[in-house]
mmCIF file with all atom_site columns, C-alpha atoms in Angstrom:
data_model
loop_
_atom_site.group_PDB
_atom_site.id
_atom_site.type_symbol
_atom_site.label_atom_id
_atom_site.label_alt_id
_atom_site.label_comp_id
_atom_site.label_asym_id
_atom_site.label_entity_id
_atom_site.label_seq_id
_atom_site.pdbx_PDB_ins_code
_atom_site.Cartn_x
_atom_site.Cartn_y
_atom_site.Cartn_z
_atom_site.occupancy
_atom_site.B_iso_or_equiv
_atom_site.pdbx_formal_charge
_atom_site.auth_seq_id
_atom_site.auth_comp_id
_atom_site.auth_asym_id
_atom_site.auth_atom_id
_atom_site.pdbx_PDB_model_num
ATOM 1  C CA . PRO A 1 1  ? 30.192  -50.667 -1.505  1.00 62.00 ? 15  PRO A CA 1
ATOM 2  C CA . ALA A 1 2  ? 29.157  -49.346 -4.905  1.00 63.00 ? 16  ALA A CA 1
ATOM 3  C CA . VAL A 1 3  ? 27.137  -46.170 -5.192  1.00 59.00 ? 17  VAL A CA 1
ATOM 4  C CA . ILE A 1 4  ? 24.421  -46.218 -7.802  1.00 60.00 ? 18  ILE A CA 1
ATOM 5  C CA . THR A 1 5  ? 23.165  -42.904 -9.107  1.00 59.00 ? 19  THR A CA 1
ATOM 6  C CA . VAL A 1 6  ? 19.873  -42.903 -10.938 1.00 69.00 ? 20  VAL A CA 1
ATOM 7  C CA . ASN A 1 7  ? 19.532  -39.976 -13.314 1.00 83.00 ? 21  ASN A CA 1
ATOM 8  C CA . THR A 1 8  ? 15.881  -39.130 -13.782 1.00 88.00 ? 22  THR A CA 1
ATOM 9  C CA . PRO A 1 9  ? 13.911  -36.425 -15.574 1.00 86.00 ? 23  PRO A CA 1
ATOM 10 C CA . PRO A 1 10 ? 12.022  -34.007 -13.348 1.00 87.00 ? 24  PRO A CA 1
ATOM 11 C CA . SER A 1 11 ? 8.523   -34.592 -12.006 1.00 89.00 ? 25  SER A CA 1
ATOM 12 C CA . ALA A 1 12 ? 6.838   -31.291 -11.222 1.00 87.00 ? 26  ALA A CA 1
ATOM 13 C CA . PHE A 1 13 ? 3.802   -30.939 -8.957  1.00 82.00 ? 27  PHE A CA 1
ATOM 14 C CA . VAL A 1 14 ? 1.551   -27.908 -8.466  1.00 79.00 ? 28  VAL A CA 1
ATOM 15 C CA . LEU A 1 15 ? 1.382   -26.765 -4.852  1.00 76.00 ? 29  LEU A CA 1
ATOM 16 C CA . PRO A 1 16 ? -1.984  -25.615 -3.469  1.00 70.00 ? 30  PRO A CA 1
ATOM 17 C CA . HIS A 1 17 ? -3.024  -21.993 -3.876  1.00 72.00 ? 31  HIS A CA 1
ATOM 18 C CA . ALA A 1 18 ? -6.102  -19.894 -3.126  1.00 74.00 ? 32  ALA A CA 1
ATOM 19 C CA . PRO A 1 19 ? -8.860  -20.310 -5.739  1.00 72.00 ? 33  PRO A CA 1
ATOM 20 C CA . ALA A 1 20 ? -9.982  -16.660 -5.906  1.00 86.00 ? 34  ALA A CA 1
ATOM 21 C CA . PHE A 1 21 ? -8.467  -13.230 -5.367  1.00 91.00 ? 35  PHE A CA 1
ATOM 22 C CA . ALA A 1 22 ? -9.726  -9.673  -5.102  1.00 92.00 ? 36  ALA A CA 1
ATOM 23 C CA . SER A 1 23 ? -8.793  -7.428  -8.019  1.00 95.00 ? 37  SER A CA 1
ATOM 24 C CA . GLY A 1 24 ? -5.353  -5.940  -7.410  1.00 95.00 ? 38  GLY A CA 1
ATOM 25 C CA . ALA A 1 25 ? -4.210  -8.769  -5.132  1.00 94.00 ? 39  ALA A CA 1
ATOM 26 C CA . SER A 1 26 ? -1.089  -10.754 -5.960  1.00 93.00 ? 40  SER A CA 1
ATOM 27 C CA . THR A 1 27 ? 0.129   -14.211 -5.071  1.00 91.00 ? 41  THR A CA 1
ATOM 28 C CA . THR A 1 28 ? 3.236   -16.332 -5.317  1.00 91.00 ? 42  THR A CA 1
ATOM 29 C CA . LEU A 1 29 ? 2.901   -19.644 -7.152  1.00 91.00 ? 43  LEU A CA 1
ATOM 30 C CA . ALA A 1 30 ? 5.181   -22.548 -6.248  1.00 90.00 ? 44  ALA A CA 1
ATOM 31 C CA . VAL A 1 31 ? 6.060   -25.903 -7.741  1.00 89.00 ? 45  VAL A CA 1
ATOM 32 C CA . ARG A 1 32 ? 7.600   -28.946 -6.031  1.00 89.00 ? 46  ARG A CA 1
ATOM 33 C CA . VAL A 1 33 ? 10.073  -30.928 -8.120  1.00 91.00 ? 47  VAL A CA 1
ATOM 34 C CA . GLU A 1 34 ? 11.502  -34.429 -7.790  1.00 90.00 ? 48  GLU A CA 1
ATOM 35 C CA . GLY A 1 35 ? 14.281  -35.888 -9.929  1.00 90.00 ? 49  GLY A CA 1
ATOM 36 C CA . THR A 1 36 ? 17.949  -35.287 -10.626 1.00 90.00 ? 50  THR A CA 1
ATOM 37 C CA . GLY A 1 37 ? 19.023  -31.648 -10.316 1.00 91.00 ? 51  GLY A CA 1
ATOM 38 C CA . PRO A 1 38 ? 19.971  -29.085 -11.183 1.00 93.00 ? 52  PRO A CA 1
ATOM 39 C CA . PHE A 1 39 ? 16.673  -27.831 -12.560 1.00 92.00 ? 53  PHE A CA 1
ATOM 40 C CA . SER A 1 40 ? 15.747  -24.837 -14.689 1.00 94.00 ? 54  SER A CA 1
ATOM 41 C CA . TYR A 1 41 ? 12.301  -23.247 -14.632 1.00 95.00 ? 55  TYR A CA 1
ATOM 42 C CA . ALA A 1 42 ? 10.226  -21.403 -17.215 1.00 96.00 ? 56  ALA A CA 1
ATOM 43 C CA . TRP A 1 43 ? 6.848   -19.884 -16.236 1.00 96.00 ? 57  TRP A CA 1
ATOM 44 C CA . PHE A 1 44 ? 4.140   -19.133 -18.799 1.00 97.00 ? 58  PHE A CA 1
ATOM 45 C CA . ARG A 1 45 ? 0.718   -17.430 -18.879 1.00 97.00 ? 59  ARG A CA 1
ATOM 46 C CA . GLY A 1 46 ? -2.057  -19.274 -20.705 1.00 96.00 ? 60  GLY A CA 1
ATOM 47 C CA . PRO A 1 47 ? -3.050  -22.881 -21.305 1.00 96.00 ? 61  PRO A CA 1
ATOM 48 C CA . LEU A 1 48 ? -0.705  -25.720 -20.399 1.00 94.00 ? 62  LEU A CA 1
ATOM 49 C CA . GLY A 1 49 ? 1.775   -26.311 -23.227 1.00 95.00 ? 63  GLY A CA 1
ATOM 50 C CA . ASP A 1 50 ? 1.415   -22.858 -24.832 1.00 97.00 ? 64  ASP A CA 1
ATOM 51 C CA . THR A 1 51 ? 4.915   -21.343 -24.685 1.00 97.00 ? 65  THR A CA 1
ATOM 52 C CA . SER A 1 52 ? 4.022   -18.065 -26.452 1.00 97.00 ? 66  SER A CA 1
ATOM 53 C CA . ALA A 1 53 ? 3.656   -15.981 -23.253 1.00 97.00 ? 67  ALA A CA 1
ATOM 54 C CA . SER A 1 54 ? 6.775   -16.410 -21.100 1.00 97.00 ? 68  SER A CA 1
ATOM 55 C CA . VAL A 1 55 ? 6.497   -14.558 -17.783 1.00 96.00 ? 69  VAL A CA 1
ATOM 56 C CA . GLY A 1 56 ? 9.459   -15.702 -15.688 1.00 87.00 ? 70  GLY A CA 1
ATOM 57 C CA . ASP A 1 57 ? 12.270  -18.140 -15.206 1.00 84.00 ? 71  ASP A CA 1
ATOM 58 C CA . SER A 1 58 ? 15.027  -19.403 -12.928 1.00 85.00 ? 72  SER A CA 1
ATOM 59 C CA . SER A 1 59 ? 12.927  -20.140 -9.849  1.00 92.00 ? 73  SER A CA 1
ATOM 60 C CA . ALA A 1 60 ? 10.536  -22.703 -8.377  1.00 93.00 ? 74  ALA A CA 1
ATOM 61 C CA . THR A 1 61 ? 8.305   -19.760 -7.419  1.00 93.00 ? 75  THR A CA 1
ATOM 62 C CA . PHE A 1 62 ? 6.631   -17.022 -9.447  1.00 94.00 ? 76  PHE A CA 1
ATOM 63 C CA . ASP A 1 63 ? 5.131   -13.745 -8.162  1.00 94.00 ? 77  ASP A CA 1
ATOM 64 C CA . THR A 1 64 ? 2.091   -12.834 -10.269 1.00 93.00 ? 78  THR A CA 1
ATOM 65 C CA . GLY A 1 65 ? 2.063   -9.130  -9.466  1.00 94.00 ? 79  GLY A CA 1
ATOM 66 C CA . PRO A 1 66 ? -1.351  -7.423  -9.189  1.00 96.00 ? 80  PRO A CA 1
ATOM 67 C CA . LEU A 1 67 ? -4.133  -9.534  -10.698 1.00 95.00 ? 81  LEU A CA 1
ATOM 68 C CA . THR A 1 68 ? -6.851  -7.653  -12.576 1.00 95.00 ? 82  THR A CA 1
ATOM 69 C CA . ALA A 1 69 ? -8.489  -10.523 -14.490 1.00 95.00 ? 83  ALA A CA 1
ATOM 70 C CA . SER A 1 70 ? -8.768  -14.292 -14.173 1.00 94.00 ? 84  SER A CA 1
ATOM 71 C CA . VAL A 1 71 ? -5.682  -15.983 -15.604 1.00 95.00 ? 85  VAL A CA 1
ATOM 72 C CA . SER A 1 72 ? -3.845  -19.305 -15.785 1.00 94.00 ? 86  SER A CA 1
ATOM 73 C CA . TYR A 1 73 ? -0.119  -19.909 -15.379 1.00 95.00 ? 87  TYR A CA 1
ATOM 74 C CA . TRP A 1 74 ? 1.985   -23.036 -15.777 1.00 94.00 ? 88  TRP A CA 1
ATOM 75 C CA . VAL A 1 75 ? 5.635   -23.982 -15.358 1.00 94.00 ? 89  VAL A CA 1
ATOM 76 C CA . ARG A 1 76 ? 8.090   -26.125 -17.338 1.00 94.00 ? 90  ARG A CA 1
ATOM 77 C CA . VAL A 1 77 ? 10.877  -27.701 -15.278 1.00 93.00 ? 91  VAL A CA 1
ATOM 78 C CA . THR A 1 78 ? 13.895  -28.997 -17.174 1.00 93.00 ? 92  THR A CA 1
ATOM 79 C CA . ASN A 1 79 ? 17.019  -30.956 -16.287 1.00 92.00 ? 93  ASN A CA 1
ATOM 80 C CA . ALA A 1 80 ? 19.656  -32.821 -18.315 1.00 92.00 ? 94  ALA A CA 1
ATOM 81 C CA . TYR A 1 81 ? 17.273  -35.782 -18.741 1.00 92.00 ? 95  TYR A CA 1
ATOM 82 C CA . GLY A 1 82 ? 14.088  -34.099 -19.952 1.00 92.00 ? 96  GLY A CA 1
ATOM 83 C CA . HIS A 1 83 ? 11.311  -31.788 -18.825 1.00 93.00 ? 97  HIS A CA 1
ATOM 84 C CA . SER A 1 84 ? 8.005   -31.866 -16.981 1.00 92.00 ? 98  SER A CA 1
ATOM 85 C CA . ASP A 1 85 ? 5.105   -29.386 -17.157 1.00 93.00 ? 99  ASP A CA 1
ATOM 86 C CA . ALA A 1 86 ? 2.959   -28.526 -14.138 1.00 92.00 ? 100 ALA A CA 1
ATOM 87 C CA . GLY A 1 87 ? -0.257  -26.596 -14.032 1.00 90.00 ? 101 GLY A CA 1
ATOM 88 C CA . PRO A 1 88 ? -2.341  -24.908 -14.843 1.00 90.00 ? 102 PRO A CA 1
ATOM 89 C CA . PHE A 1 89 ? -2.502  -22.604 -11.858 1.00 90.00 ? 103 PHE A CA 1
ATOM 90 C CA . ALA A 1 90 ? -6.010  -21.227 -12.566 1.00 91.00 ? 104 ALA A CA 1
ATOM 91 C CA . LEU A 1 91 ? -6.454  -17.943 -10.680 1.00 92.00 ? 105 LEU A CA 1
ATOM 92 C CA . ALA A 1 92 ? -9.907  -16.367 -10.490 1.00 92.00 ? 106 ALA A CA 1
ATOM 93 C CA . VAL A 1 93 ? -10.300 -12.655 -9.799  1.00 93.00 ? 107 VAL A CA 1
ATOM 94 C CA . ASP A 1 94 ? -13.561 -11.619 -8.137  1.00 86.00 ? 108 ASP A CA 1
#
């Protein structure tokens, strides 16, 4: 029988996270990806699509470090067939 391989761009989905954190708390953000691997990851701080504040790469997870103010993060997942953006991860600091 023939094997058919479908090469598809990634589809990235934000995984649930807590809506609010105490000042100084940290969290790990995660993204679920479907499509044809391998994938590369680029995490950014700020509004979705703004690539001026890169904060991490190479992983489906991102550790925020201590949070001292409300902030948003997002991730761009890329493969040989395109890219997909997921987010924002809007984190509120109480």
